Amino acid sequence: MSELFDPEEEPDGDALAPHHFYVGVALALFGFASIWPYYPATGAGFAFIGLLVALDDVVEHMTGFPTPLDQVWKLVVYPVVRQIEGDSDSR
């Protein structure tokens, strides 16, 4: 394995699990198909943001480099989840 990135070091479960790639594609399709015909600027925004979310996941899993959404998870969301899970264990 590459010294830069070892996928076994941090396993993320099933490859078909709903990673943010699928969420990004769903958001892009929803924006394009449901919103764009009625509100083109808003629909284009949804589609663009969805594609950025999907691209973030692809880059993260291909290279192992930290991406913006990965950093938000590690620095903001995961500590909150750990705090909540830790509090629920002490009840």
N, CA, C and O atoms as a GROMACS GRO file, in nm:
protein
  364
    1MET      N    1   0.083  -0.120   0.000
    1MET     CA    2   0.000   0.000   0.000
    1MET      C    3   0.087   0.125   0.000
    1MET      O    4   0.202   0.122   0.042
    2SER      N    5   0.031   0.229  -0.046
    2SER     CA    6   0.100   0.358  -0.047
    2SER      C    7   0.120   0.408   0.095
    2SER      O    8   0.032   0.392   0.180
    3GLU      N    9   0.234   0.469   0.121
    3GLU     CA   10   0.257   0.525   0.254
    3GLU      C   11   0.171   0.648   0.277
    3GLU      O   12   0.146   0.686   0.391
    4LEU      N   13   0.126   0.711   0.168
    4LEU     CA   14   0.043   0.830   0.180
    4LEU      C   15  -0.096   0.796   0.232
    4LEU      O   16  -0.151   0.868   0.316
    5PHE      N   17  -0.152   0.687   0.183
    5PHE     CA   18  -0.290   0.654   0.218
    5PHE      C   19  -0.308   0.504   0.224
    5PHE      O   20  -0.284   0.434   0.126
    6ASP      N   21  -0.349   0.454   0.337
    6ASP     CA   22  -0.381   0.314   0.354
    6ASP      C   23  -0.530   0.302   0.381
    6ASP      O   24  -0.574   0.337   0.491
    7PRO      N   25  -0.609   0.253   0.285
    7PRO     CA   26  -0.754   0.248   0.305
    7PRO      C   27  -0.796   0.160   0.421
    7PRO      O   28  -0.904   0.179   0.476
    8GLU      N   29  -0.713   0.064   0.460
    8GLU     CA   30  -0.748  -0.023   0.572
    8GLU      C   31  -0.726   0.045   0.706
    8GLU      O   32  -0.779  -0.001   0.808
    9GLU      N   33  -0.649   0.153   0.708
    9GLU     CA   34  -0.622   0.222   0.832
    9GLU      C   35  -0.749   0.285   0.889
    9GLU      O   36  -0.769   0.286   1.011
   10GLU      N   37  -0.833   0.337   0.802
   10GLU     CA   38  -0.959   0.397   0.844
   10GLU      C   39  -1.071   0.342   0.757
   10GLU      O   40  -1.116   0.409   0.664
   11PRO      N   41  -1.118   0.220   0.785
   11PRO     CA   42  -1.223   0.164   0.702
   11PRO      C   43  -1.353   0.242   0.719
   11PRO      O   44  -1.386   0.289   0.828
   12ASP      N   45  -1.424   0.255   0.610
   12ASP     CA   46  -1.549   0.330   0.616
   12ASP      C   47  -1.669   0.244   0.581
   12ASP      O   48  -1.773   0.295   0.539
   13GLY      N   49  -1.655   0.116   0.597
   13GLY     CA   50  -1.769   0.028   0.577
   13GLY      C   51  -1.788  -0.014   0.434
   13GLY      O   52  -1.694  -0.015   0.355
   14ASP      N   53  -1.909  -0.049   0.401
   14ASP     CA   54  -1.946  -0.099   0.271
   14ASP      C   55  -1.927   0.007   0.164
   14ASP      O   56  -1.960   0.124   0.184
   15ALA      N   57  -1.872  -0.033   0.050
   15ALA     CA   58  -1.851   0.060  -0.060
   15ALA      C   59  -1.983   0.116  -0.114
   15ALA      O   60  -1.986   0.224  -0.172
   16LEU      N   61  -2.091   0.043  -0.095
   16LEU     CA   62  -2.220   0.089  -0.144
   16LEU      C   63  -2.299   0.165  -0.037
   16LEU      O   64  -2.415   0.201  -0.059
   17ALA      N   65  -2.237   0.190   0.077
   17ALA     CA   66  -2.304   0.267   0.182
   17ALA      C   67  -2.331   0.409   0.131
   17ALA      O   68  -2.262   0.455   0.040
   18PRO      N   69  -2.429   0.477   0.187
   18PRO     CA   70  -2.465   0.610   0.136
   18PRO      C   71  -2.363   0.717   0.176
   18PRO      O   72  -2.389   0.801   0.262
   19HIS      N   73  -2.248   0.713   0.112
   19HIS     CA   74  -2.148   0.817   0.132
   19HIS      C   75  -2.201   0.948   0.076
   19HIS      O   76  -2.306   0.951   0.013
   20HIS      N   77  -2.128   1.054   0.099
   20HIS     CA   78  -2.181   1.181   0.050
   20HIS      C   79  -2.173   1.193  -0.102
   20HIS      O   80  -2.222   1.292  -0.157
   21PHE      N   81  -2.114   1.096  -0.171
   21PHE     CA   82  -2.121   1.094  -0.317
   21PHE      C   83  -2.267   1.076  -0.362
   21PHE      O   84  -2.316   1.150  -0.447
   22TYR      N   85  -2.333   0.979  -0.301
   22TYR     CA   86  -2.472   0.953  -0.338
   22TYR      C   87  -2.563   1.068  -0.298
   22TYR      O   88  -2.657   1.102  -0.371
   23VAL      N   89  -2.537   1.128  -0.185
   23VAL     CA   90  -2.616   1.243  -0.141
   23VAL      C   91  -2.596   1.359  -0.239
   23VAL      O   92  -2.692   1.428  -0.274
   24GLY      N   93  -2.472   1.381  -0.283
   24GLY     CA   94  -2.444   1.488  -0.378
   24GLY      C   95  -2.511   1.465  -0.512
   24GLY      O   96  -2.568   1.558  -0.570
   25VAL      N   97  -2.506   1.343  -0.562
   25VAL     CA   98  -2.571   1.312  -0.689
   25VAL      C   99  -2.722   1.329  -0.676
   25VAL      O  100  -2.786   1.383  -0.766
   26ALA      N  101  -2.780   1.283  -0.566
   26ALA     CA  102  -2.924   1.298  -0.544
   26ALA      C  103  -2.962   1.446  -0.538
   26ALA      O  104  -3.063   1.486  -0.596
   27LEU      N  105  -2.882   1.526  -0.468
   27LEU     CA  106  -2.910   1.670  -0.459
   27LEU      C  107  -2.900   1.736  -0.596
   27LEU      O  108  -2.983   1.821  -0.630
   28ALA      N  109  -2.800   1.698  -0.675
   28ALA     CA  110  -2.784   1.754  -0.809
   28ALA      C  111  -2.902   1.717  -0.899
   28ALA      O  112  -2.956   1.801  -0.971
   29LEU      N  113  -2.942   1.591  -0.893
   29LEU     CA  114  -3.056   1.548  -0.976
   29LEU      C  115  -3.186   1.614  -0.932
   29LEU      O  116  -3.268   1.653  -1.015
   30PHE      N  117  -3.205   1.626  -0.801
   30PHE     CA  118  -3.325   1.693  -0.750
   30PHE      C  119  -3.328   1.839  -0.795
   30PHE      O  120  -3.431   1.888  -0.842
   31GLY      N  121  -3.216   1.906  -0.781
   31GLY     CA  122  -3.210   2.046  -0.823
   31GLY      C  123  -3.235   2.063  -0.971
   31GLY      O  124  -3.306   2.154  -1.014
   32PHE      N  125  -3.176   1.973  -1.050
   32PHE     CA  126  -3.191   1.983  -1.195
   32PHE      C  127  -3.333   1.948  -1.240
   32PHE      O  128  -3.392   2.021  -1.321
   33ALA      N  129  -3.387   1.838  -1.189
   33ALA     CA  130  -3.516   1.789  -1.240
   33ALA      C  131  -3.637   1.857  -1.176
   33ALA      O  132  -3.737   1.879  -1.244
   34SER      N  133  -3.628   1.890  -1.049
   34SER     CA  134  -3.746   1.941  -0.979
   34SER      C  135  -3.750   2.092  -0.963
   34SER      O  136  -3.858   2.151  -0.965
   35ILE      N  137  -3.635   2.155  -0.948
   35ILE     CA  138  -3.634   2.298  -0.918
   35ILE      C  139  -3.600   2.382  -1.040
   35ILE      O  140  -3.660   2.487  -1.061
   36TRP      N  141  -3.506   2.336  -1.121
   36TRP     CA  142  -3.458   2.414  -1.235
   36TRP      C  143  -3.569   2.459  -1.330
   36TRP      O  144  -3.566   2.574  -1.375
   37PRO      N  145  -3.667   2.374  -1.364
   37PRO     CA  146  -3.770   2.420  -1.458
   37PRO      C  147  -3.850   2.541  -1.409
   37PRO      O  148  -3.899   2.620  -1.490
   38TYR      N  149  -3.864   2.556  -1.278
   38TYR     CA  150  -3.945   2.663  -1.222
   38TYR      C  151  -3.861   2.781  -1.172
   38TYR      O  152  -3.901   2.896  -1.186
   39TYR      N  153  -3.746   2.750  -1.115
   39TYR     CA  154  -3.655   2.852  -1.061
   39TYR      C  155  -3.514   2.819  -1.110
   39TYR      O  156  -3.438   2.755  -1.038
   40PRO      N  157  -3.478   2.863  -1.231
   40PRO     CA  158  -3.351   2.820  -1.291
   40PRO      C  159  -3.228   2.850  -1.206
   40PRO      O  160  -3.140   2.765  -1.195
   41ALA      N  161  -3.218   2.968  -1.148
   41ALA     CA  162  -3.098   3.001  -1.070
   41ALA      C  163  -3.086   2.913  -0.946
   41ALA      O  164  -2.977   2.865  -0.913
   42THR      N  165  -3.197   2.892  -0.877
   42THR     CA  166  -3.196   2.808  -0.757
   42THR      C  167  -3.167   2.662  -0.794
   42THR      O  168  -3.088   2.596  -0.727
   43GLY      N  169  -3.230   2.614  -0.899
   43GLY     CA  170  -3.206   2.476  -0.944
   43GLY      C  171  -3.062   2.455  -0.986
   43GLY      O  172  -3.003   2.351  -0.957
   44ALA      N  173  -3.005   2.554  -1.056
   44ALA     CA  174  -2.865   2.543  -1.096
   44ALA      C  175  -2.774   2.543  -0.973
   44ALA      O  176  -2.674   2.472  -0.970
   45GLY      N  177  -2.810   2.622  -0.872
   45GLY     CA  178  -2.732   2.623  -0.748
   45GLY      C  179  -2.735   2.489  -0.679
   45GLY      O  180  -2.632   2.440  -0.634
   46PHE      N  181  -2.854   2.429  -0.668
   46PHE     CA  182  -2.866   2.296  -0.608
   46PHE      C  183  -2.783   2.195  -0.685
   46PHE      O  184  -2.710   2.115  -0.626
   47ALA      N  185  -2.795   2.198  -0.819
   47ALA     CA  186  -2.720   2.104  -0.901
   47ALA      C  187  -2.570   2.122  -0.883
   47ALA      O  188  -2.496   2.024  -0.872
   48PHE      N  189  -2.524   2.246  -0.881
   48PHE     CA  190  -2.381   2.275  -0.866
   48PHE      C  191  -2.329   2.230  -0.729
   48PHE      O  192  -2.224   2.167  -0.720
   49ILE      N  193  -2.402   2.262  -0.625
   49ILE     CA  194  -2.360   2.223  -0.490
   49ILE      C  195  -2.359   2.070  -0.478
   49ILE      O  196  -2.268   2.013  -0.417
   50GLY      N  197  -2.459   2.005  -0.535
   50GLY     CA  198  -2.463   1.859  -0.532
   50GLY      C  199  -2.343   1.797  -0.603
   50GLY      O  200  -2.286   1.700  -0.555
   51LEU      N  201  -2.306   1.854  -0.717
   51LEU     CA  202  -2.189   1.803  -0.788
   51LEU      C  203  -2.060   1.827  -0.710
   51LEU      O  204  -1.970   1.743  -0.712
   52LEU      N  205  -2.051   1.940  -0.640
   52LEU     CA  206  -1.933   1.966  -0.556
   52LEU      C  207  -1.923   1.867  -0.441
   52LEU      O  208  -1.814   1.821  -0.407
   53VAL      N  209  -2.037   1.834  -0.381
   53VAL     CA  210  -2.039   1.736  -0.272
   53VAL      C  211  -1.995   1.600  -0.324
   53VAL      O  212  -1.915   1.531  -0.260
   54ALA      N  213  -2.045   1.559  -0.441
   54ALA     CA  214  -2.006   1.431  -0.499
   54ALA      C  215  -1.857   1.430  -0.534
   54ALA      O  216  -1.787   1.332  -0.509
   55LEU      N  217  -1.808   1.539  -0.592
   55LEU     CA  218  -1.667   1.549  -0.628
   55LEU      C  219  -1.579   1.542  -0.503
   55LEU      O  220  -1.472   1.481  -0.506
   56ASP      N  221  -1.622   1.605  -0.395
   56ASP     CA  222  -1.547   1.601  -0.269
   56ASP      C  223  -1.527   1.456  -0.225
   56ASP      O  224  -1.418   1.419  -0.184
   57ASP      N  225  -1.632   1.375  -0.233
   57ASP     CA  226  -1.622   1.236  -0.191
   57ASP      C  227  -1.530   1.156  -0.284
   57ASP      O  228  -1.452   1.073  -0.237
   58VAL      N  229  -1.539   1.181  -0.413
   58VAL     CA  230  -1.454   1.110  -0.509
   58VAL      C  231  -1.307   1.142  -0.482
   58VAL      O  232  -1.224   1.051  -0.477
   59VAL      N  233  -1.274   1.269  -0.465
   59VAL     CA  234  -1.136   1.308  -0.439
   59VAL      C  235  -1.086   1.247  -0.307
   59VAL      O  236  -0.973   1.199  -0.299
   60GLU      N  237  -1.171   1.250  -0.206
   60GLU     CA  238  -1.132   1.195  -0.075
   60GLU      C  239  -1.099   1.047  -0.084
   60GLU      O  240  -0.998   1.002  -0.029
   61HIS      N  241  -1.182   0.969  -0.154
   61HIS     CA  242  -1.161   0.825  -0.160
   61HIS      C  243  -1.054   0.786  -0.261
   61HIS      O  244  -0.991   0.681  -0.245
   62MET      N  245  -1.032   0.866  -0.363
   62MET     CA  246  -0.928   0.834  -0.462
   62MET      C  247  -0.788   0.866  -0.410
   62MET      O  248  -0.694   0.790  -0.434
   63THR      N  249  -0.774   0.976  -0.340
   63THR     CA  250  -0.640   1.023  -0.305
   63THR      C  251  -0.608   1.010  -0.157
   63THR      O  252  -0.491   0.995  -0.121
   64GLY      N  253  -0.706   1.014  -0.073
   64GLY     CA  254  -0.681   1.012   0.069
   64GLY      C  255  -0.646   1.149   0.126
   64GLY      O  256  -0.624   1.162   0.246
   65PHE      N  257  -0.640   1.250   0.040
   65PHE     CA  258  -0.614   1.385   0.087
   65PHE      C  259  -0.737   1.438   0.160
   65PHE      O  260  -0.850   1.408   0.121
   66PRO      N  261  -0.716   1.515   0.266
   66PRO     CA  262  -0.832   1.572   0.336
   66PRO      C  263  -0.903   1.674   0.247
   66PRO      O  264  -0.841   1.761   0.186
   67THR      N  265  -1.033   1.661   0.240
   67THR     CA  266  -1.114   1.752   0.159
   67THR      C  267  -1.196   1.841   0.252
   67THR      O  268  -1.202   1.815   0.372
   68PRO      N  269  -1.258   1.946   0.199
   68PRO     CA  270  -1.334   2.036   0.287
   68PRO      C  271  -1.441   1.968   0.369
   68PRO      O  272  -1.453   1.994   0.489
   69LEU      N  273  -1.521   1.880   0.309
   69LEU     CA  274  -1.626   1.813   0.386
   69LEU      C  275  -1.566   1.716   0.489
   69LEU      O  276  -1.622   1.698   0.597
   70ASP      N  277  -1.454   1.655   0.454
   70ASP     CA  278  -1.384   1.569   0.548
   70ASP      C  279  -1.337   1.648   0.669
   70ASP      O  280  -1.347   1.601   0.783
   71GLN      N  281  -1.285   1.767   0.647
   71GLN     CA  282  -1.239   1.851   0.756
   71GLN      C  283  -1.355   1.899   0.844
   71GLN      O  284  -1.343   1.906   0.966
   72VAL      N  285  -1.468   1.932   0.781
   72VAL     CA  286  -1.587   1.971   0.859
   72VAL      C  287  -1.631   1.855   0.948
   72VAL      O  288  -1.668   1.875   1.063
   73TRP      N  289  -1.626   1.734   0.893
   73TRP     CA  290  -1.663   1.616   0.972
   73TRP      C  291  -1.568   1.599   1.090
   73TRP      O  292  -1.612   1.583   1.204
   74LYS      N  293  -1.437   1.603   1.062
   74LYS     CA  294  -1.338   1.576   1.168
   74LYS      C  295  -1.334   1.685   1.274
   74LYS      O  296  -1.315   1.655   1.392
   75LEU      N  297  -1.350   1.811   1.234
   75LEU     CA  298  -1.332   1.921   1.328
   75LEU      C  299  -1.460   1.968   1.395
   75LEU      O  300  -1.455   2.026   1.504
   76VAL      N  301  -1.576   1.946   1.332
   76VAL     CA  302  -1.701   2.000   1.385
   76VAL      C  303  -1.800   1.890   1.420
   76VAL      O  304  -1.843   1.878   1.534
   77VAL      N  305  -1.838   1.811   1.322
   77VAL     CA  306  -1.948   1.716   1.340
   77VAL      C  307  -1.909   1.600   1.430
   77VAL      O  308  -1.982   1.568   1.524
   78TYR      N  309  -1.795   1.536   1.403
   78TYR     CA  310  -1.756   1.418   1.481
   78TYR      C  311  -1.737   1.447   1.630
   78TYR      O  312  -1.781   1.368   1.713
   79PRO      N  313  -1.673   1.560   1.668
   79PRO     CA  314  -1.665   1.588   1.811
   79PRO      C  315  -1.802   1.604   1.877
   79PRO      O  316  -1.821   1.563   1.992
   80VAL      N  317  -1.897   1.661   1.806
   80VAL     CA  318  -2.033   1.674   1.861
   80VAL      C  319  -2.097   1.536   1.875
   80VAL      O  320  -2.161   1.507   1.976
   81VAL      N  321  -2.079   1.450   1.774
   81VAL     CA  322  -2.134   1.314   1.781
   81VAL      C  323  -2.071   1.238   1.897
   81VAL      O  324  -2.141   1.169   1.971
   82ARG      N  325  -1.940   1.250   1.914
   82ARG     CA  326  -1.872   1.183   2.026
   82ARG      C  327  -1.925   1.234   2.159
   82ARG      O  328  -1.945   1.156   2.252
   83GLN      N  329  -1.947   1.364   2.168
   83GLN     CA  330  -2.001   1.423   2.292
   83GLN      C  331  -2.139   1.367   2.322
   83GLN      O  332  -2.168   1.330   2.436
   84ILE      N  333  -2.224   1.361   2.221
   84ILE     CA  334  -2.359   1.308   2.239
   84ILE      C  335  -2.355   1.160   2.276
   84ILE      O  336  -2.425   1.118   2.368
   85GLU      N  337  -2.272   1.082   2.206
   85GLU     CA  338  -2.263   0.940   2.238
   85GLU      C  339  -2.205   0.917   2.376
   85GLU      O  340  -2.246   0.825   2.446
   86GLY      N  341  -2.109   0.999   2.416
   86GLY     CA  342  -2.051   0.986   2.548
   86GLY      C  343  -2.151   1.018   2.657
   86GLY      O  344  -2.154   0.952   2.760
   87ASP      N  345  -2.235   1.120   2.633
   87ASP     CA  346  -2.337   1.158   2.730
   87ASP      C  347  -2.444   1.050   2.742
   87ASP      O  348  -2.496   1.028   2.851
   88SER      N  349  -2.477   0.983   2.631
   88SER     CA  350  -2.582   0.882   2.637
   88SER      C  351  -2.533   0.758   2.710
   88SER      O  352  -2.614   0.684   2.766
   89ASP      N  353  -2.400   0.733   2.711
   89ASP     CA  354  -2.346   0.616   2.781
   89ASP      C  355  -2.349   0.636   2.932
   89ASP      O  356  -2.357   0.539   3.008
   90SER      N  357  -2.343   0.762   2.976
   90SER     CA  358  -2.337   0.787   3.120
   90SER      C  359  -2.474   0.792   3.186
   90SER      O  360  -2.483   0.809   3.308
   91ARG      N  361  -2.581   0.776   3.109
   91ARG     CA  362  -2.717   0.783   3.167
   91ARG      C  363  -2.756   0.654   3.231
   91ARG      O  364  -2.867   0.643   3.284
   0.00000   0.00000   0.00000
